[in-house]
PDB file of C-alpha atoms in Angstrom:
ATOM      1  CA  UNK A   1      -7.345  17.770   4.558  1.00 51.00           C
ATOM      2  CA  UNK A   2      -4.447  17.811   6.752  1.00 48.00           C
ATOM      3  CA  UNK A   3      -4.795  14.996   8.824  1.00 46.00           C
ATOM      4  CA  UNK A   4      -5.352  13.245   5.085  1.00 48.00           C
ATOM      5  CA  UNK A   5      -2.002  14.599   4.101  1.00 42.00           C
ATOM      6  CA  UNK A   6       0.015  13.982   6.999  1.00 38.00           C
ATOM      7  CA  UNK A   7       1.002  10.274   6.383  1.00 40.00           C
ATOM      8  CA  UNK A   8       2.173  10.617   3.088  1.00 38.00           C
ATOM      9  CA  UNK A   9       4.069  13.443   4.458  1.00 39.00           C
ATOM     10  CA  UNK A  10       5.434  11.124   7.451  1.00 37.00           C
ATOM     11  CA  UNK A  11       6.189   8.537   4.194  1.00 39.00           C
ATOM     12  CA  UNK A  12       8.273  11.501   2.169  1.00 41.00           C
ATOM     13  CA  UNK A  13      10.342  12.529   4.965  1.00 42.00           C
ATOM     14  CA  UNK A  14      10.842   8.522   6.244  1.00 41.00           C
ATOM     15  CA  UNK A  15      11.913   7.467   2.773  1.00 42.00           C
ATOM     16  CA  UNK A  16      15.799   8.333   3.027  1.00 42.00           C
ATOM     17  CA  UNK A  17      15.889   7.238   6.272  1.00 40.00           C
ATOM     18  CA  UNK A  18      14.765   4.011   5.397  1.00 44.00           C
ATOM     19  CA  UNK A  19      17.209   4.357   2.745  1.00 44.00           C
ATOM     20  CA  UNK A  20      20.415   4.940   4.942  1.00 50.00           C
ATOM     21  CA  UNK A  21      19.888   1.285   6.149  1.00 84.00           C
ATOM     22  CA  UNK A  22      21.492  -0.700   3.392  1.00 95.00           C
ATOM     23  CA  UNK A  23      25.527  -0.509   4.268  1.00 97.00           C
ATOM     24  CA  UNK A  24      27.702  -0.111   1.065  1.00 97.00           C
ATOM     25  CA  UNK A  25      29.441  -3.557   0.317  1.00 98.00           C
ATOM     26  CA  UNK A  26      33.065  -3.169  -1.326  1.00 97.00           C
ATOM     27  CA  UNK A  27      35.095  -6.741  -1.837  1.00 97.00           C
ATOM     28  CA  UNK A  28      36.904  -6.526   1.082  1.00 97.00           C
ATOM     29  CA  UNK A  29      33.584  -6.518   2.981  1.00 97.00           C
ATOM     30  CA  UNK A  30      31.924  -9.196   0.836  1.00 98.00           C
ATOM     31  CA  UNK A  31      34.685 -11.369   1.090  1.00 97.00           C
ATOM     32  CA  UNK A  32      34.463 -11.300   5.266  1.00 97.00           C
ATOM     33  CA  UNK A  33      30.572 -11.477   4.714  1.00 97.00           C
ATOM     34  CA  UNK A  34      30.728 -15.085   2.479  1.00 97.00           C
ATOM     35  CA  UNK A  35      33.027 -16.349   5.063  1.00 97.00           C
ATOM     36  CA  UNK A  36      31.457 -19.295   6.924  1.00 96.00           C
ATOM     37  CA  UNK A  37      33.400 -18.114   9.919  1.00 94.00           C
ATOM     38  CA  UNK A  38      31.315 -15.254  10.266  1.00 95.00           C
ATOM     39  CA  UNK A  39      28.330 -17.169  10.853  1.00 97.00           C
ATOM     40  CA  UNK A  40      28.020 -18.276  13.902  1.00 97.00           C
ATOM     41  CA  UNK A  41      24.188 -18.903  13.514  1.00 97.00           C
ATOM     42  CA  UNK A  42      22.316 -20.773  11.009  1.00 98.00           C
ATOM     43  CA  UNK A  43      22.173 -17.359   8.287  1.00 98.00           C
ATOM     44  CA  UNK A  44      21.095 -17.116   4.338  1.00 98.00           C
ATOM     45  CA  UNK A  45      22.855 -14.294   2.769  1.00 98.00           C
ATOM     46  CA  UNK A  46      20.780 -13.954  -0.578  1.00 98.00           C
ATOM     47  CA  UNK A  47      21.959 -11.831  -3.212  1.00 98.00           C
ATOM     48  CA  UNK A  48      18.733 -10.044  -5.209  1.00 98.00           C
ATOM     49  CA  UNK A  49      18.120  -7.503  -7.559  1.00 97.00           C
ATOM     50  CA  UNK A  50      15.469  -4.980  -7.992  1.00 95.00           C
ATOM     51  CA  UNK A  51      14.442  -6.598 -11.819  1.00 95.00           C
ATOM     52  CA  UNK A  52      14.828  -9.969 -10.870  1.00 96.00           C
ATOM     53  CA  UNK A  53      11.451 -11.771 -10.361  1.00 96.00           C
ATOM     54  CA  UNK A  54      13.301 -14.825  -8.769  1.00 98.00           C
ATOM     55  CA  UNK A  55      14.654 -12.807  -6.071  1.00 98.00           C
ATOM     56  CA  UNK A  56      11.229 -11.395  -4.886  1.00 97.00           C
ATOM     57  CA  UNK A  57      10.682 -15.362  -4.573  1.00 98.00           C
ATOM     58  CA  UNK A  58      13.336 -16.047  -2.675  1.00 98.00           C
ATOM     59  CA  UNK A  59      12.830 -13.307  -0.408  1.00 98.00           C
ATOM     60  CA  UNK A  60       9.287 -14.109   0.082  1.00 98.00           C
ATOM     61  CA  UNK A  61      10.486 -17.756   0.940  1.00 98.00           C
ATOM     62  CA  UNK A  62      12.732 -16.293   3.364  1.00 98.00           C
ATOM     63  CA  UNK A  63      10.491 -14.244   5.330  1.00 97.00           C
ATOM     64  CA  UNK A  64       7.868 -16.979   6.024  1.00 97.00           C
ATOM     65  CA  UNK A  65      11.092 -18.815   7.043  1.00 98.00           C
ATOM     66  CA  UNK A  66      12.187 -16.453   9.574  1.00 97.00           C
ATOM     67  CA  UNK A  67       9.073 -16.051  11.380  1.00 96.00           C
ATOM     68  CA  UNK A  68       9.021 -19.619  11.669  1.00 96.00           C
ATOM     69  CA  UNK A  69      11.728 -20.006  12.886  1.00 97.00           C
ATOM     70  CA  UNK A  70      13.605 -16.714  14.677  1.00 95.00           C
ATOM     71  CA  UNK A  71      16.820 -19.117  15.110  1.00 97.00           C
ATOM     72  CA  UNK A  72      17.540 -18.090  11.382  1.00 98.00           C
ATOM     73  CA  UNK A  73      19.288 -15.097  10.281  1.00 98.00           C
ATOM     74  CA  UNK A  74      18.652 -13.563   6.846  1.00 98.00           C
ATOM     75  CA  UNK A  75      20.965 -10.939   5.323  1.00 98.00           C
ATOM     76  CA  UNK A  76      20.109  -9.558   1.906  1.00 98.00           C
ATOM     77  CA  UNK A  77      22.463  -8.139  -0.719  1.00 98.00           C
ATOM     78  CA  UNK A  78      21.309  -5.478  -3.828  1.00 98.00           C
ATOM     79  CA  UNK A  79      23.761  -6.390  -6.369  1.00 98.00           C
ATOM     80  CA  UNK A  80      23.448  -3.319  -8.000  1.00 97.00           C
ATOM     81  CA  UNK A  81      24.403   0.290  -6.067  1.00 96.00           C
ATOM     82  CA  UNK A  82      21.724   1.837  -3.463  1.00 95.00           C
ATOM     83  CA  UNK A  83      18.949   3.962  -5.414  1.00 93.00           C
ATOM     84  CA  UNK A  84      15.424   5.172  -3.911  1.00 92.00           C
ATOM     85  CA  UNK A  85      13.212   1.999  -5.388  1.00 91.00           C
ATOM     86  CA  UNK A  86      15.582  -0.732  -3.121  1.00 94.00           C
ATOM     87  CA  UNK A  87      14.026   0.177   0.432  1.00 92.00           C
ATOM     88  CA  UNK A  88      10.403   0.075  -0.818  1.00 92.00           C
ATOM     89  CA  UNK A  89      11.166  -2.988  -2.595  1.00 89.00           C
ATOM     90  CA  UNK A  90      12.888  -4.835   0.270  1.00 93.00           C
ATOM     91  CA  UNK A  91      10.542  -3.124   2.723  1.00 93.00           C
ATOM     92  CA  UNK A  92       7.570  -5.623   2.010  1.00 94.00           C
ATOM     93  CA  UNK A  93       9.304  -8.477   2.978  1.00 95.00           C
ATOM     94  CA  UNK A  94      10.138  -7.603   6.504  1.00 93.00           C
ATOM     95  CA  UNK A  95      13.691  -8.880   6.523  1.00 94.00           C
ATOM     96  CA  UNK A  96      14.976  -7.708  10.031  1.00 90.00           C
ATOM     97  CA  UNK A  97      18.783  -8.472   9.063  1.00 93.00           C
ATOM     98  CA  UNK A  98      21.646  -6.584   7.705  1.00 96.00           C
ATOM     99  CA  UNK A  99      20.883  -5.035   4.232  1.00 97.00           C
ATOM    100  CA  UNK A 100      23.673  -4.610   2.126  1.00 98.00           C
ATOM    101  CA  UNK A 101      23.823  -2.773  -1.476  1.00 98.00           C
ATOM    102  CA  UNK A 102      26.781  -3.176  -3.508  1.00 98.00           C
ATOM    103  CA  UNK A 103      29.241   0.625  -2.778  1.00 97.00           C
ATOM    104  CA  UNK A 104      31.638   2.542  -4.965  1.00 95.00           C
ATOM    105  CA  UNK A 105      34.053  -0.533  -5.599  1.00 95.00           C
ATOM    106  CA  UNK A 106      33.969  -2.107  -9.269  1.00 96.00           C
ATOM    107  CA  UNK A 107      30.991  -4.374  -9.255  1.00 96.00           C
ATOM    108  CA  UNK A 108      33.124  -7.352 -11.139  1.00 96.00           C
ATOM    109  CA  UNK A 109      35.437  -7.330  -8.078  1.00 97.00           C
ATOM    110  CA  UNK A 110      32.617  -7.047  -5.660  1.00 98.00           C
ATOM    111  CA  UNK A 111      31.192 -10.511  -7.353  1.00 97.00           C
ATOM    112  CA  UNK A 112      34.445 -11.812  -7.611  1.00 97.00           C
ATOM    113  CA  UNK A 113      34.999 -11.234  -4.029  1.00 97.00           C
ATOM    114  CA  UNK A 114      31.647 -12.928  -3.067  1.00 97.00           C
ATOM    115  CA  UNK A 115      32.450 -15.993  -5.410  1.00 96.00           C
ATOM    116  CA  UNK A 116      35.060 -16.427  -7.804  1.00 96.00           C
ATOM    117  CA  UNK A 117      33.010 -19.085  -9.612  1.00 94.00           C
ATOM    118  CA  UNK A 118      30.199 -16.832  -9.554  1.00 96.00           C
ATOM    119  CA  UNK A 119      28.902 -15.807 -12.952  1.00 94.00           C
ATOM    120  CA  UNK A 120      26.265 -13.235 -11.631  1.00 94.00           C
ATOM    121  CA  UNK A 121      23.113 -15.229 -12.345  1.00 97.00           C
ATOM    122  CA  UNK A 122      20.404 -13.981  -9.776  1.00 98.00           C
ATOM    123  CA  UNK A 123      18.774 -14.818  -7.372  1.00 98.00           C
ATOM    124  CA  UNK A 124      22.623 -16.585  -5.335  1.00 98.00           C
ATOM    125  CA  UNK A 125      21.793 -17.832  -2.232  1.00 98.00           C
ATOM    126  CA  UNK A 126      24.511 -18.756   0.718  1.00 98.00           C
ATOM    127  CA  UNK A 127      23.413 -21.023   3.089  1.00 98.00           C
ATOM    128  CA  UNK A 128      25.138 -21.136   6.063  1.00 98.00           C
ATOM    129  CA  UNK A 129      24.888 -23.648   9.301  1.00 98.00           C
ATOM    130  CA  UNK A 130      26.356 -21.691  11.831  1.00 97.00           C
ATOM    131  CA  UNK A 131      29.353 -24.323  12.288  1.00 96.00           C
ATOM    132  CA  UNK A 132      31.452 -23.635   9.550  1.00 96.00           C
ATOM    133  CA  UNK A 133      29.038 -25.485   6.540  1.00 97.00           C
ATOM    134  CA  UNK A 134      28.665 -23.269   3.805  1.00 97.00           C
ATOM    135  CA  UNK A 135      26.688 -23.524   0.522  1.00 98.00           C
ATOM    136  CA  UNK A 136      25.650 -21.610  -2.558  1.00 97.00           C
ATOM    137  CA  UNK A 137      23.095 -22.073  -4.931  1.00 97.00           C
ATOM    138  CA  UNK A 138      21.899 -19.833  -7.544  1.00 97.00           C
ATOM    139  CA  UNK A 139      17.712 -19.661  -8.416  1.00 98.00           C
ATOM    140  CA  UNK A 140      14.690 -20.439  -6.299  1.00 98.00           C
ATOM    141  CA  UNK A 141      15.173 -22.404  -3.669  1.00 98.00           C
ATOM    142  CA  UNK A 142      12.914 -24.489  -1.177  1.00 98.00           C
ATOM    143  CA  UNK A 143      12.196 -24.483   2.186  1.00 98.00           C
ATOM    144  CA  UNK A 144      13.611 -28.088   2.309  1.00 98.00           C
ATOM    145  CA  UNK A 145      16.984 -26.971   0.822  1.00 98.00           C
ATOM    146  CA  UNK A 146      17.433 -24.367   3.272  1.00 98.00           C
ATOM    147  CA  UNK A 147      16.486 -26.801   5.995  1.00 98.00           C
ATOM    148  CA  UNK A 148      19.021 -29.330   5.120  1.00 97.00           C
ATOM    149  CA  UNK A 149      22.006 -26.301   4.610  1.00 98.00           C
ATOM    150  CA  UNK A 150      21.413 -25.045   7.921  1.00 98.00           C
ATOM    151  CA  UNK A 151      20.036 -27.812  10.029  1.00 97.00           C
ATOM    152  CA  UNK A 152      16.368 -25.915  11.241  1.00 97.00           C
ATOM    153  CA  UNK A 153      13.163 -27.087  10.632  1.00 97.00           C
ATOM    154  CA  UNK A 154      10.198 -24.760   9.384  1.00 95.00           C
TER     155      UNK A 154
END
């Protein structure tokens, strides 16, 4: 009965852990984040949201894209403030990169920050080439956008 019990147990105690991975993004940090100069690697910074259906498909894309190809870098962003469902959610994806959840700061000037032309839609998607290229999409995208933004092949 133990032995039965012990992994859940293991899973309990893990679960804020887990949790304590997603930094808290304020403008000032999201503006230095959408910055092309901070890429100095071919990166996707996607933007997703635990009720948005679009942004499980992007971040499925985006895992089967990074183990195709480990040259790309894949940093996710909750728009909405860390709670206990985001790790679980973002868990099954196995996203190695930064996780970032939106922190204290007002959440208009946290989008504002990341785009000024942004009106929130979900899933947004950065694509970055490493060299100073940026773009931004919002929706589903392909595997043959994100080749062409950053210049790999899957």
């Amino acid at each position: 009965m133990i032995r039965r019990l012990l992994p859940l147990v293991f899973l309990i105690a893990a679960g804020p852990l887990a949790a304590a991975d997603f930094v808290p993004l304020d403008r000032v940090a999201a503006q230095r984040l959408l910055s092309a100069d901070s890429h100095k690697q071919p990166t996707v910074v996607t933007l997703w949201s635990s009720d948005c259906n679009y942004c499980k498909a992007n971040l499925k894309l985006f895992s089967r894209l990074v183990k195709s190809n480990k040259k790309l870098r894949v940093i996710t962003v909750a728009a909405e403030p860390e709670t206990a469902q985001l790790w679980p959610m973002l868990s099954r994806y196995a996203l190695a990169g930064p996780r970032y959840a939106y922190g204290n700061d007002n959440p208009e000037a946290i989008a504002y920050a990341i785009d000024p032309a942004w009106g929130g839609e979900l899933p947004r998607t950065f694509l970055f080439d490493g060299a100073g290229r940026k773009e931004k999409l919002s929706g589903v995208v392909s595997t043959e956008v994100v080749e062409k933004a950053t210049g790999l092949r899957f």
